[in-house]
Short mmCIF file of N, CA and C and ligand atoms in Angstrom, two decimals:
data_model
loop_
_atom_site.label_atom_id
_atom_site.label_comp_id
_atom_site.label_asym_id
_atom_site.label_seq_id
_atom_site.Cartn_x
_atom_site.Cartn_y
_atom_site.Cartn_z
N MET A 29 13.63 13.09 2.64
CA MET A 29 14.75 12.85 2.37
C MET A 29 15.87 13.86 2.51
N SER A 30 15.46 15.04 2.41
CA SER A 30 16.24 16.31 2.63
C SER A 30 16.85 16.25 3.98
N GLU A 31 16.02 15.49 4.90
CA GLU A 31 16.35 15.45 6.30
C GLU A 31 17.31 14.15 6.52
N GLY A 32 17.77 13.37 5.55
CA GLY A 32 18.53 12.34 5.70
C GLY A 32 17.86 10.89 5.59
N ALA A 33 16.56 10.88 5.39
CA ALA A 33 15.98 9.49 5.25
C ALA A 33 16.50 8.86 4.05
N TYR A 34 16.33 7.37 3.93
CA TYR A 34 16.89 6.60 2.91
C TYR A 34 15.45 5.98 2.49
N VAL A 35 14.87 5.75 1.40
CA VAL A 35 13.67 5.43 0.86
C VAL A 35 13.78 4.28 -0.05
N PHE A 36 12.84 3.17 0.13
CA PHE A 36 12.85 2.23 -0.91
C PHE A 36 11.52 2.34 -1.34
N ILE A 37 11.25 2.48 -2.72
CA ILE A 37 9.97 2.50 -3.39
C ILE A 37 9.73 1.39 -4.31
N THR A 38 8.41 0.98 -4.31
CA THR A 38 8.22 -0.45 -5.19
C THR A 38 7.11 -0.16 -5.99
N GLY A 39 7.08 -1.07 -7.05
CA GLY A 39 5.98 -0.91 -8.25
C GLY A 39 6.28 -2.18 -9.08
N ARG A 40 5.39 -2.47 -10.00
CA ARG A 40 5.31 -3.75 -10.78
C ARG A 40 6.09 -3.41 -12.03
N ARG A 41 6.19 -1.94 -12.45
CA ARG A 41 6.66 -1.81 -13.92
C ARG A 41 8.07 -1.02 -13.59
N ASP A 42 9.05 -1.72 -14.41
CA ASP A 42 10.32 -1.15 -14.47
C ASP A 42 10.60 0.31 -14.91
N PRO A 43 9.83 0.66 -16.09
CA PRO A 43 10.36 1.83 -16.53
C PRO A 43 9.83 3.24 -15.55
N GLU A 44 8.48 2.86 -15.22
CA GLU A 44 8.07 3.87 -14.11
C GLU A 44 8.81 3.81 -12.85
N LEU A 45 9.24 2.72 -12.45
CA LEU A 45 10.10 2.75 -11.07
C LEU A 45 11.26 3.52 -11.39
N ALA A 46 12.07 3.14 -12.60
CA ALA A 46 13.32 3.92 -12.77
C ALA A 46 13.15 5.53 -12.92
N ALA A 47 11.88 5.87 -13.52
CA ALA A 47 11.62 7.22 -13.87
C ALA A 47 11.45 7.74 -12.36
N ALA A 48 10.76 7.16 -11.34
CA ALA A 48 10.50 7.80 -10.11
C ALA A 48 11.84 7.81 -9.27
N VAL A 49 12.63 6.87 -9.49
CA VAL A 49 14.16 6.87 -8.92
C VAL A 49 14.91 8.13 -9.30
N LYS A 50 14.73 8.30 -10.72
CA LYS A 50 15.55 9.50 -11.33
C LYS A 50 14.81 10.68 -10.61
N GLU A 51 13.54 10.86 -10.57
CA GLU A 51 12.93 12.03 -10.25
C GLU A 51 13.25 12.52 -8.78
N ILE A 52 13.31 11.33 -7.88
CA ILE A 52 13.74 11.67 -6.51
C ILE A 52 15.02 12.10 -6.44
N GLY A 53 15.91 11.42 -7.08
CA GLY A 53 17.40 12.02 -7.24
C GLY A 53 18.37 11.50 -6.51
N GLY A 54 17.96 11.04 -5.17
CA GLY A 54 19.11 10.49 -4.23
C GLY A 54 18.50 9.69 -3.21
N ASN A 55 19.38 9.05 -2.32
CA ASN A 55 18.90 8.33 -1.08
C ASN A 55 17.63 7.61 -1.52
N VAL A 56 17.49 6.77 -2.40
CA VAL A 56 16.40 6.14 -2.78
C VAL A 56 16.70 4.75 -3.73
N SER A 57 16.09 3.65 -3.42
CA SER A 57 16.31 2.55 -4.38
C SER A 57 14.95 2.15 -4.75
N GLY A 58 14.76 1.87 -6.00
CA GLY A 58 13.68 1.09 -6.63
C GLY A 58 13.66 -0.44 -6.59
N VAL A 59 12.75 -1.04 -6.04
CA VAL A 59 12.59 -2.47 -6.19
C VAL A 59 11.36 -2.93 -6.66
N ARG A 60 11.65 -3.61 -7.78
CA ARG A 60 10.32 -3.94 -8.54
C ARG A 60 9.67 -5.11 -7.89
N GLY A 61 8.47 -4.91 -7.89
CA GLY A 61 7.57 -6.33 -7.14
C GLY A 61 6.07 -5.97 -7.20
N ASP A 62 5.59 -6.94 -6.91
CA ASP A 62 3.93 -6.93 -6.97
C ASP A 62 3.56 -6.99 -5.34
N ALA A 63 3.04 -6.07 -4.77
CA ALA A 63 2.49 -6.01 -3.25
C ALA A 63 1.65 -7.29 -3.04
N SER A 64 0.79 -7.78 -4.03
CA SER A 64 -0.07 -8.90 -3.68
C SER A 64 0.63 -10.33 -3.99
N ASN A 65 1.96 -10.15 -4.23
CA ASN A 65 2.62 -11.51 -4.40
C ASN A 65 3.81 -11.58 -3.05
N LEU A 66 3.46 -12.65 -2.30
CA LEU A 66 4.30 -12.77 -1.01
C LEU A 66 5.69 -13.15 -1.16
N GLY A 67 6.00 -13.78 -2.38
CA GLY A 67 7.54 -13.90 -2.65
C GLY A 67 8.07 -12.75 -2.90
N ASP A 68 7.35 -11.85 -3.79
CA ASP A 68 8.05 -10.43 -4.07
C ASP A 68 8.20 -9.61 -2.72
N LEU A 69 7.33 -9.65 -1.82
CA LEU A 69 7.37 -9.16 -0.67
C LEU A 69 8.71 -9.41 0.13
N ASP A 70 8.70 -11.02 0.36
CA ASP A 70 9.86 -11.33 0.94
C ASP A 70 11.14 -10.85 0.25
N ARG A 71 11.14 -10.93 -0.92
CA ARG A 71 12.59 -10.45 -1.57
C ARG A 71 12.74 -9.00 -1.27
N LEU A 72 11.60 -8.22 -1.08
CA LEU A 72 11.97 -6.82 -0.83
C LEU A 72 12.44 -6.60 0.58
N PHE A 73 11.69 -7.25 1.53
CA PHE A 73 12.18 -7.20 2.79
C PHE A 73 13.63 -7.55 3.31
N VAL A 74 13.94 -8.72 2.56
CA VAL A 74 15.29 -9.27 2.60
C VAL A 74 16.27 -8.14 2.32
N GLN A 75 16.04 -7.62 0.96
CA GLN A 75 16.97 -6.51 0.43
C GLN A 75 17.06 -5.29 1.37
N ILE A 76 15.86 -4.97 2.01
CA ILE A 76 16.03 -3.64 2.94
C ILE A 76 16.93 -4.18 4.20
N LYS A 77 16.51 -5.39 4.72
CA LYS A 77 17.20 -5.78 5.73
C LYS A 77 19.00 -5.92 5.63
N ARG A 78 19.18 -6.45 4.47
CA ARG A 78 20.74 -6.50 4.13
C ARG A 78 21.30 -5.22 3.90
N GLU A 79 20.50 -4.32 3.36
CA GLU A 79 21.16 -3.01 3.01
C GLU A 79 21.07 -2.00 3.98
N LYS A 80 20.08 -1.89 4.75
CA LYS A 80 19.79 -0.82 5.97
C LYS A 80 19.39 -1.45 7.33
N GLY A 81 19.26 -2.66 7.34
CA GLY A 81 19.08 -3.29 8.51
C GLY A 81 17.76 -3.04 9.40
N LYS A 82 16.99 -2.07 9.13
CA LYS A 82 15.72 -1.61 9.91
C LYS A 82 15.06 -0.84 8.74
N LEU A 83 13.57 -0.62 9.22
CA LEU A 83 12.61 0.17 8.56
C LEU A 83 11.95 1.03 9.57
N ASP A 84 12.04 2.30 9.66
CA ASP A 84 11.23 3.18 10.36
C ASP A 84 9.97 3.45 9.91
N ILE A 85 9.62 3.61 8.95
CA ILE A 85 8.15 3.93 8.41
C ILE A 85 7.79 3.20 7.10
N VAL A 86 6.52 2.67 7.45
CA VAL A 86 6.15 2.03 6.14
C VAL A 86 4.98 2.80 5.58
N PHE A 87 4.76 3.20 4.31
CA PHE A 87 3.64 3.79 3.73
C PHE A 87 3.15 2.66 2.74
N ALA A 88 2.14 2.17 3.07
CA ALA A 88 1.35 1.23 2.33
C ALA A 88 0.53 1.91 1.38
N ASN A 89 0.98 2.08 0.12
CA ASN A 89 0.25 2.93 -0.93
C ASN A 89 -0.34 2.23 -1.89
N ALA A 90 0.25 1.11 -2.41
CA ALA A 90 -0.04 0.41 -3.53
C ALA A 90 -1.59 0.13 -3.61
N GLY A 91 -2.32 0.50 -4.80
CA GLY A 91 -3.77 0.21 -4.61
C GLY A 91 -4.41 0.33 -6.05
N THR A 92 -5.46 -0.23 -6.21
CA THR A 92 -6.00 -0.20 -7.59
C THR A 92 -7.65 -0.06 -7.38
N ALA A 93 -8.37 0.52 -8.62
CA ALA A 93 -9.83 0.59 -8.51
C ALA A 93 -10.25 0.28 -9.86
N ALA A 94 -11.55 -0.08 -9.72
CA ALA A 94 -12.34 -0.55 -11.18
C ALA A 94 -13.80 -0.34 -10.76
N PHE A 95 -14.47 0.10 -11.65
CA PHE A 95 -16.07 0.25 -11.53
C PHE A 95 -16.90 -1.01 -11.74
N ALA A 96 -17.74 -1.53 -10.93
CA ALA A 96 -18.71 -2.64 -11.44
C ALA A 96 -19.80 -2.41 -10.39
N SER A 97 -21.14 -2.16 -10.93
CA SER A 97 -22.32 -2.08 -10.23
C SER A 97 -22.77 -3.61 -9.64
N LEU A 98 -23.53 -3.54 -8.53
CA LEU A 98 -23.84 -4.67 -8.10
C LEU A 98 -24.89 -5.50 -8.95
N GLY A 99 -24.49 -6.69 -9.21
CA GLY A 99 -25.31 -7.48 -10.31
C GLY A 99 -24.31 -7.70 -11.43
N ASN A 100 -23.30 -6.95 -11.43
CA ASN A 100 -22.17 -7.17 -12.62
C ASN A 100 -20.89 -7.42 -12.08
N ILE A 101 -20.84 -7.73 -10.76
CA ILE A 101 -19.31 -7.92 -9.96
C ILE A 101 -18.96 -9.36 -10.43
N THR A 102 -17.74 -9.45 -10.90
CA THR A 102 -17.21 -10.86 -11.44
C THR A 102 -16.08 -11.30 -10.22
N GLU A 103 -15.89 -12.44 -10.33
CA GLU A 103 -14.86 -12.93 -9.22
C GLU A 103 -13.53 -12.45 -9.63
N GLU A 104 -13.38 -12.14 -10.87
CA GLU A 104 -12.25 -11.48 -11.09
C GLU A 104 -12.11 -10.17 -10.62
N HIS A 105 -13.15 -9.29 -10.99
CA HIS A 105 -13.05 -7.99 -10.39
C HIS A 105 -12.96 -8.16 -8.81
N PHE A 106 -13.51 -8.81 -8.28
CA PHE A 106 -13.36 -8.99 -6.58
C PHE A 106 -12.05 -8.99 -6.58
N ASP A 107 -11.34 -10.27 -6.95
CA ASP A 107 -10.24 -10.70 -6.42
C ASP A 107 -9.06 -9.77 -6.86
N SER A 108 -9.20 -9.19 -7.88
CA SER A 108 -8.00 -8.28 -8.65
C SER A 108 -8.04 -7.03 -7.55
N ILE A 109 -9.12 -6.66 -6.82
CA ILE A 109 -9.03 -5.34 -6.11
C ILE A 109 -8.62 -5.90 -4.73
N PHE A 110 -9.34 -6.89 -4.13
CA PHE A 110 -8.89 -7.33 -2.82
C PHE A 110 -7.58 -7.62 -2.71
N ASP A 111 -7.03 -8.38 -3.70
CA ASP A 111 -5.69 -9.05 -3.58
C ASP A 111 -4.88 -8.09 -3.40
N ILE A 112 -4.95 -6.73 -3.99
CA ILE A 112 -3.82 -5.78 -3.95
C ILE A 112 -4.21 -4.91 -2.74
N ASN A 113 -5.31 -4.31 -2.64
CA ASN A 113 -5.81 -3.37 -1.78
C ASN A 113 -5.98 -3.98 -0.35
N VAL A 114 -6.19 -5.25 -0.05
CA VAL A 114 -6.35 -5.71 1.17
C VAL A 114 -5.22 -6.88 1.58
N LYS A 115 -5.15 -7.78 0.68
CA LYS A 115 -4.16 -8.86 1.06
C LYS A 115 -2.77 -8.26 1.04
N GLY A 116 -2.59 -7.59 -0.27
CA GLY A 116 -1.22 -6.93 -0.31
C GLY A 116 -0.73 -5.93 0.77
N LEU A 117 -1.73 -5.28 1.18
CA LEU A 117 -1.40 -4.21 2.24
C LEU A 117 -1.07 -5.01 3.50
N LEU A 118 -2.06 -5.93 3.83
CA LEU A 118 -1.83 -6.66 5.03
C LEU A 118 -0.52 -7.35 5.19
N PHE A 119 0.01 -8.10 4.07
CA PHE A 119 1.17 -8.90 4.09
C PHE A 119 2.29 -7.85 3.96
N THR A 120 2.21 -6.70 3.43
CA THR A 120 3.35 -5.68 3.27
C THR A 120 3.31 -5.21 4.75
N VAL A 121 2.62 -5.00 5.54
CA VAL A 121 2.80 -4.76 6.77
C VAL A 121 3.38 -5.65 7.63
N GLN A 122 2.63 -6.79 7.48
CA GLN A 122 3.14 -7.84 8.56
C GLN A 122 4.56 -8.42 8.31
N LYS A 123 4.98 -8.51 7.12
CA LYS A 123 6.33 -8.74 6.68
C LYS A 123 7.33 -7.81 6.97
N ALA A 124 7.00 -6.47 6.99
CA ALA A 124 7.75 -5.22 7.24
C ALA A 124 8.01 -5.38 8.87
N LEU A 125 7.04 -5.91 9.64
CA LEU A 125 7.23 -5.76 11.16
C LEU A 125 8.42 -6.30 11.75
N PRO A 126 9.08 -7.34 11.40
CA PRO A 126 10.35 -7.79 11.93
C PRO A 126 11.52 -6.73 11.86
N LEU A 127 11.26 -5.84 11.02
CA LEU A 127 12.33 -4.80 10.84
C LEU A 127 12.15 -3.59 11.32
N MET A 128 10.95 -3.45 11.99
CA MET A 128 10.53 -1.99 12.34
C MET A 128 10.98 -1.98 13.73
N PRO A 129 11.61 -1.15 14.30
CA PRO A 129 11.85 -0.87 15.68
C PRO A 129 10.81 -0.38 16.66
N ASP A 130 10.83 -0.45 17.89
CA ASP A 130 9.55 0.24 18.66
C ASP A 130 9.66 1.57 18.36
N GLY A 131 8.44 2.17 18.48
CA GLY A 131 8.28 3.42 17.95
C GLY A 131 8.23 3.90 16.72
N ALA A 132 8.21 2.81 15.82
CA ALA A 132 8.12 3.13 14.36
C ALA A 132 6.66 3.50 13.79
N SER A 133 6.51 3.81 12.76
CA SER A 133 5.25 4.40 12.24
C SER A 133 4.86 3.59 11.01
N ILE A 134 3.47 3.40 10.95
CA ILE A 134 2.79 2.76 9.65
C ILE A 134 1.69 3.49 9.29
N ILE A 135 1.87 3.92 7.90
CA ILE A 135 0.78 4.67 7.52
C ILE A 135 0.07 3.91 6.31
N LEU A 136 -1.18 3.86 6.41
CA LEU A 136 -1.99 3.04 5.09
C LEU A 136 -2.71 4.00 4.75
N ASN A 137 -2.81 3.69 3.11
CA ASN A 137 -3.64 4.66 2.38
C ASN A 137 -4.91 4.13 2.22
N ALA A 138 -6.00 4.64 2.73
CA ALA A 138 -7.18 4.34 2.58
C ALA A 138 -7.87 5.40 1.63
N SER A 139 -9.10 5.87 1.83
CA SER A 139 -9.73 6.67 0.93
C SER A 139 -11.08 7.08 1.36
N ILE A 140 -11.55 8.27 1.12
CA ILE A 140 -12.96 8.67 1.49
C ILE A 140 -14.05 7.71 1.24
N VAL A 141 -13.83 6.91 0.16
CA VAL A 141 -14.89 6.07 -0.21
C VAL A 141 -15.10 5.04 0.89
N ALA A 142 -14.32 4.97 1.93
CA ALA A 142 -14.39 3.88 2.65
C ALA A 142 -15.97 4.12 3.60
N SER A 143 -16.05 5.44 3.72
CA SER A 143 -17.16 5.86 4.42
C SER A 143 -18.44 6.50 3.45
N LYS A 144 -18.10 6.36 2.29
CA LYS A 144 -19.16 7.00 1.41
C LYS A 144 -19.75 5.89 0.36
N GLY A 145 -21.10 6.26 0.03
CA GLY A 145 -21.80 5.37 -0.80
C GLY A 145 -21.82 5.84 -2.29
N SER A 146 -20.82 5.26 -3.23
CA SER A 146 -20.96 5.78 -4.58
C SER A 146 -21.32 4.72 -5.50
N PRO A 147 -22.21 4.96 -6.63
CA PRO A 147 -22.36 3.69 -7.43
C PRO A 147 -21.20 3.18 -8.17
N GLN A 148 -21.32 1.89 -8.33
CA GLN A 148 -20.04 1.11 -8.87
C GLN A 148 -19.06 1.02 -8.29
N TRP A 149 -18.94 1.39 -6.99
CA TRP A 149 -17.70 1.51 -6.19
C TRP A 149 -17.55 0.53 -5.15
N SER A 150 -18.60 -0.35 -5.04
CA SER A 150 -18.61 -1.10 -3.69
C SER A 150 -17.64 -2.03 -3.51
N VAL A 151 -16.80 -2.77 -4.38
CA VAL A 151 -15.77 -3.45 -4.24
C VAL A 151 -14.72 -2.57 -3.70
N TYR A 152 -14.24 -1.68 -4.33
CA TYR A 152 -13.14 -0.74 -4.04
C TYR A 152 -13.40 -0.06 -2.71
N SER A 153 -14.69 0.24 -2.43
CA SER A 153 -14.91 0.98 -1.26
C SER A 153 -14.81 0.06 0.04
N ALA A 154 -15.17 -1.28 -0.21
CA ALA A 154 -15.12 -2.17 0.95
C ALA A 154 -13.63 -2.46 1.19
N THR A 155 -12.83 -2.51 0.13
CA THR A 155 -11.19 -2.76 0.43
C THR A 155 -10.83 -1.51 1.23
N LYS A 156 -11.25 -0.26 0.88
CA LYS A 156 -10.77 0.85 1.70
C LYS A 156 -11.38 0.79 3.16
N ALA A 157 -12.49 0.34 3.45
CA ALA A 157 -13.04 0.08 4.70
C ALA A 157 -12.27 -0.81 5.56
N ALA A 158 -11.91 -1.81 4.82
CA ALA A 158 -11.00 -2.92 5.39
C ALA A 158 -9.67 -2.29 5.96
N VAL A 159 -9.22 -1.39 5.18
CA VAL A 159 -7.84 -0.71 5.45
C VAL A 159 -8.18 0.21 6.64
N ARG A 160 -9.14 1.05 6.79
CA ARG A 160 -9.31 1.82 8.03
C ARG A 160 -9.58 0.81 9.34
N SER A 161 -10.20 -0.38 9.02
CA SER A 161 -10.33 -1.21 10.07
C SER A 161 -9.09 -1.82 10.53
N PHE A 162 -8.18 -2.16 9.68
CA PHE A 162 -6.87 -2.58 9.93
C PHE A 162 -6.21 -1.49 10.94
N ALA A 163 -6.35 -0.25 10.52
CA ALA A 163 -5.61 0.77 11.33
C ALA A 163 -5.95 0.69 12.83
N ARG A 164 -7.42 0.44 13.03
CA ARG A 164 -7.92 0.54 14.29
C ARG A 164 -7.36 -0.63 15.02
N THR A 165 -7.40 -2.06 14.53
CA THR A 165 -6.98 -3.37 15.21
C THR A 165 -5.44 -3.28 15.36
N TRP A 166 -4.87 -2.81 14.42
CA TRP A 166 -3.28 -3.04 14.51
C TRP A 166 -2.79 -1.93 15.54
N THR A 167 -3.36 -1.08 15.71
CA THR A 167 -2.96 0.05 16.80
C THR A 167 -2.84 -0.67 18.02
N THR A 168 -3.84 -1.53 18.36
CA THR A 168 -4.11 -2.23 19.55
C THR A 168 -3.20 -3.51 19.57
N ASP A 169 -2.87 -4.10 18.40
CA ASP A 169 -1.94 -5.30 18.44
C ASP A 169 -0.54 -4.71 18.62
N LEU A 170 -0.10 -3.34 18.39
CA LEU A 170 1.17 -3.14 18.38
C LEU A 170 1.29 -1.78 19.35
N LYS A 171 0.49 -1.94 20.39
CA LYS A 171 0.63 -0.63 21.39
C LYS A 171 1.84 -1.07 22.14
N ASP A 172 1.83 -2.32 22.67
CA ASP A 172 3.37 -2.49 23.43
C ASP A 172 4.56 -2.15 22.87
N ARG A 173 4.42 -2.07 21.60
CA ARG A 173 5.82 -1.96 20.83
C ARG A 173 5.87 -0.30 20.46
N ARG A 174 4.82 0.49 20.98
CA ARG A 174 4.48 1.82 20.57
C ARG A 174 4.77 2.18 19.01
N ILE A 175 4.26 1.21 18.26
CA ILE A 175 4.26 1.50 16.85
C ILE A 175 3.02 1.99 16.51
N ARG A 176 2.84 3.31 15.91
CA ARG A 176 1.63 4.00 15.44
C ARG A 176 1.21 3.48 14.06
N VAL A 177 -0.12 3.10 14.08
CA VAL A 177 -0.55 3.06 12.70
C VAL A 177 -1.78 4.00 12.46
N ASN A 178 -1.82 4.73 11.36
CA ASN A 178 -2.57 5.62 10.94
C ASN A 178 -3.17 5.29 9.47
N ALA A 179 -4.23 5.57 9.33
CA ALA A 179 -4.76 5.56 7.79
C ALA A 179 -4.93 7.03 7.43
N VAL A 180 -4.76 7.22 6.25
CA VAL A 180 -5.00 8.43 5.55
C VAL A 180 -6.11 8.21 4.57
N SER A 181 -6.93 9.26 4.47
CA SER A 181 -8.08 9.18 3.55
C SER A 181 -8.37 10.18 2.55
N PRO A 182 -7.54 10.16 1.49
CA PRO A 182 -7.58 11.20 0.48
C PRO A 182 -8.88 11.24 -0.31
N GLY A 183 -9.26 12.39 -0.79
CA GLY A 183 -10.27 12.59 -1.61
C GLY A 183 -9.76 12.26 -3.12
N PHE A 184 -10.85 12.69 -4.02
CA PHE A 184 -10.14 12.50 -5.42
C PHE A 184 -8.97 13.38 -5.80
N THR A 185 -7.98 12.52 -6.37
CA THR A 185 -6.77 13.34 -6.27
C THR A 185 -6.24 13.04 -7.90
N ASP A 186 -5.68 14.00 -8.54
CA ASP A 186 -5.26 13.89 -9.89
C ASP A 186 -3.95 12.94 -10.17
N THR A 187 -4.21 11.67 -10.47
CA THR A 187 -3.16 10.98 -10.61
C THR A 187 -3.25 10.10 -11.89
N PRO A 188 -2.09 9.26 -12.32
CA PRO A 188 -2.41 8.73 -13.54
C PRO A 188 -3.32 7.54 -13.29
N GLY A 189 -3.49 7.00 -12.21
CA GLY A 189 -4.48 5.86 -11.97
C GLY A 189 -5.78 6.28 -12.07
N LEU A 190 -6.03 7.62 -11.39
CA LEU A 190 -7.58 7.87 -11.61
C LEU A 190 -7.72 8.51 -13.06
N ASN A 191 -6.70 8.93 -13.70
CA ASN A 191 -7.12 9.52 -15.03
C ASN A 191 -7.26 8.18 -16.10
N ASP A 192 -6.69 7.15 -15.71
CA ASP A 192 -6.90 5.92 -16.61
C ASP A 192 -8.05 5.56 -16.41
N LEU A 193 -8.68 5.37 -15.07
CA LEU A 193 -10.08 4.88 -14.64
C LEU A 193 -11.13 5.94 -15.30
N LEU A 194 -10.99 6.98 -15.05
CA LEU A 194 -11.93 7.90 -15.71
C LEU A 194 -11.80 7.95 -17.19
N GLY A 195 -10.80 7.44 -17.96
CA GLY A 195 -10.80 7.57 -19.56
C GLY A 195 -10.38 9.12 -19.87
N1 NAP B 10 -6.26 9.10 -6.84
C1 NAP B 10 -7.28 9.16 -6.03
O1 NAP B 10 -8.14 9.92 -6.20
C2 NAP B 10 -7.26 8.53 -4.84
C3 NAP B 10 -8.03 8.74 -3.78
C4 NAP B 10 -8.01 8.10 -2.50
C5 NAP B 10 -7.18 7.09 -2.29
N2 NAP B 10 -6.23 6.80 -3.43
C6 NAP B 10 -5.29 5.66 -2.89
O2 NAP B 10 -4.12 6.18 -3.21
C7 NAP B 10 -3.14 5.05 -3.65
C8 NAP B 10 -2.47 5.31 -4.95
O3 NAP B 10 -3.41 5.46 -6.01
P1 NAP B 10 -3.05 6.54 -7.29
O4 NAP B 10 -4.24 7.18 -7.46
O5 NAP B 10 -1.74 7.24 -7.01
O6 NAP B 10 -3.04 5.43 -8.33
P2 NAP B 10 -1.94 5.12 -9.42
O7 NAP B 10 -1.49 6.40 -10.11
O8 NAP B 10 -2.49 3.89 -10.22
O9 NAP B 10 -0.76 4.67 -8.68
C9 NAP B 10 -0.76 3.44 -7.87
C10 NAP B 10 0.63 2.99 -7.58
O10 NAP B 10 0.76 1.81 -6.84
C11 NAP B 10 1.49 0.96 -7.50
N3 NAP B 10 0.96 -0.49 -7.66
C12 NAP B 10 -0.36 -0.65 -7.89
N4 NAP B 10 -0.53 -1.99 -7.73
C13 NAP B 10 0.47 -2.62 -7.09
C14 NAP B 10 0.95 -3.75 -6.69
N5 NAP B 10 0.30 -4.88 -6.80
N6 NAP B 10 1.95 -4.00 -6.33
C15 NAP B 10 2.93 -2.90 -6.22
N7 NAP B 10 2.73 -1.76 -6.53
C16 NAP B 10 1.49 -1.32 -7.12
C17 NAP B 10 1.58 1.44 -9.03
O11 NAP B 10 2.79 0.96 -9.65
P3 NAP B 10 2.81 -0.24 -10.84
O12 NAP B 10 1.43 -0.02 -11.50
O13 NAP B 10 3.98 -0.12 -11.61
O14 NAP B 10 2.87 -1.58 -9.74
C18 NAP B 10 1.68 2.93 -8.71
O15 NAP B 10 2.82 3.43 -8.37
C19 NAP B 10 -4.07 3.83 -3.78
O16 NAP B 10 -4.08 2.76 -2.73
C20 NAP B 10 -5.48 4.36 -4.07
O17 NAP B 10 -6.66 3.62 -3.72
C21 NAP B 10 -6.23 7.31 -4.44
#
């Protein structure tokens, strides 16, 4: 932002979004929405198009995690994690594409768990393996437009989400 970028940030909770906008301070809009809800994504990109006309960089960060060992995985556990981490990420990027100029950049937030085997993490880890796979295939889908697609794979990082998960 100090170099002149204008940023749109999203999330489902209004108070946290407002606090983040305040902390960033300027050149930022907070748009409430659920990344796994295609209608919310449509509204987000309509607003970006109306206000800025294009989008140079997408950072697909929204993600969630929960523990369940094989034998105890419920449909709700599976759907709740895949809906955000895989479906939400895919449609975030796909719906952003019409706003992205040639040479733009897409960054996907994966995780080290994509290539590790840890107990009770199978569903979350599989979503992050899917994210890393998207980076490889989308790079080829988008090469004619010179749009780069990279996945970053952080290790354990002290965040509110990780703290909630670990109690
Ligand atoms: N922390 C780690 O150790 C770690 C390691 C590797 C990768 N990651 C990845 O990093 C990303 C961020 O995780 P974090 O640790 O920062 O977790 P976090 O503290 O829970 O933050 C997650 C952020 O994503 C937003 N979000 C979650 N679901 C969303 C949805 N359906 N629609 C829109 N926004 C949504 C949350 O806002 P709302 O709840 O208000 O929607 C929040 O701002 C995730 O993809 C995670 O898998 C984290």
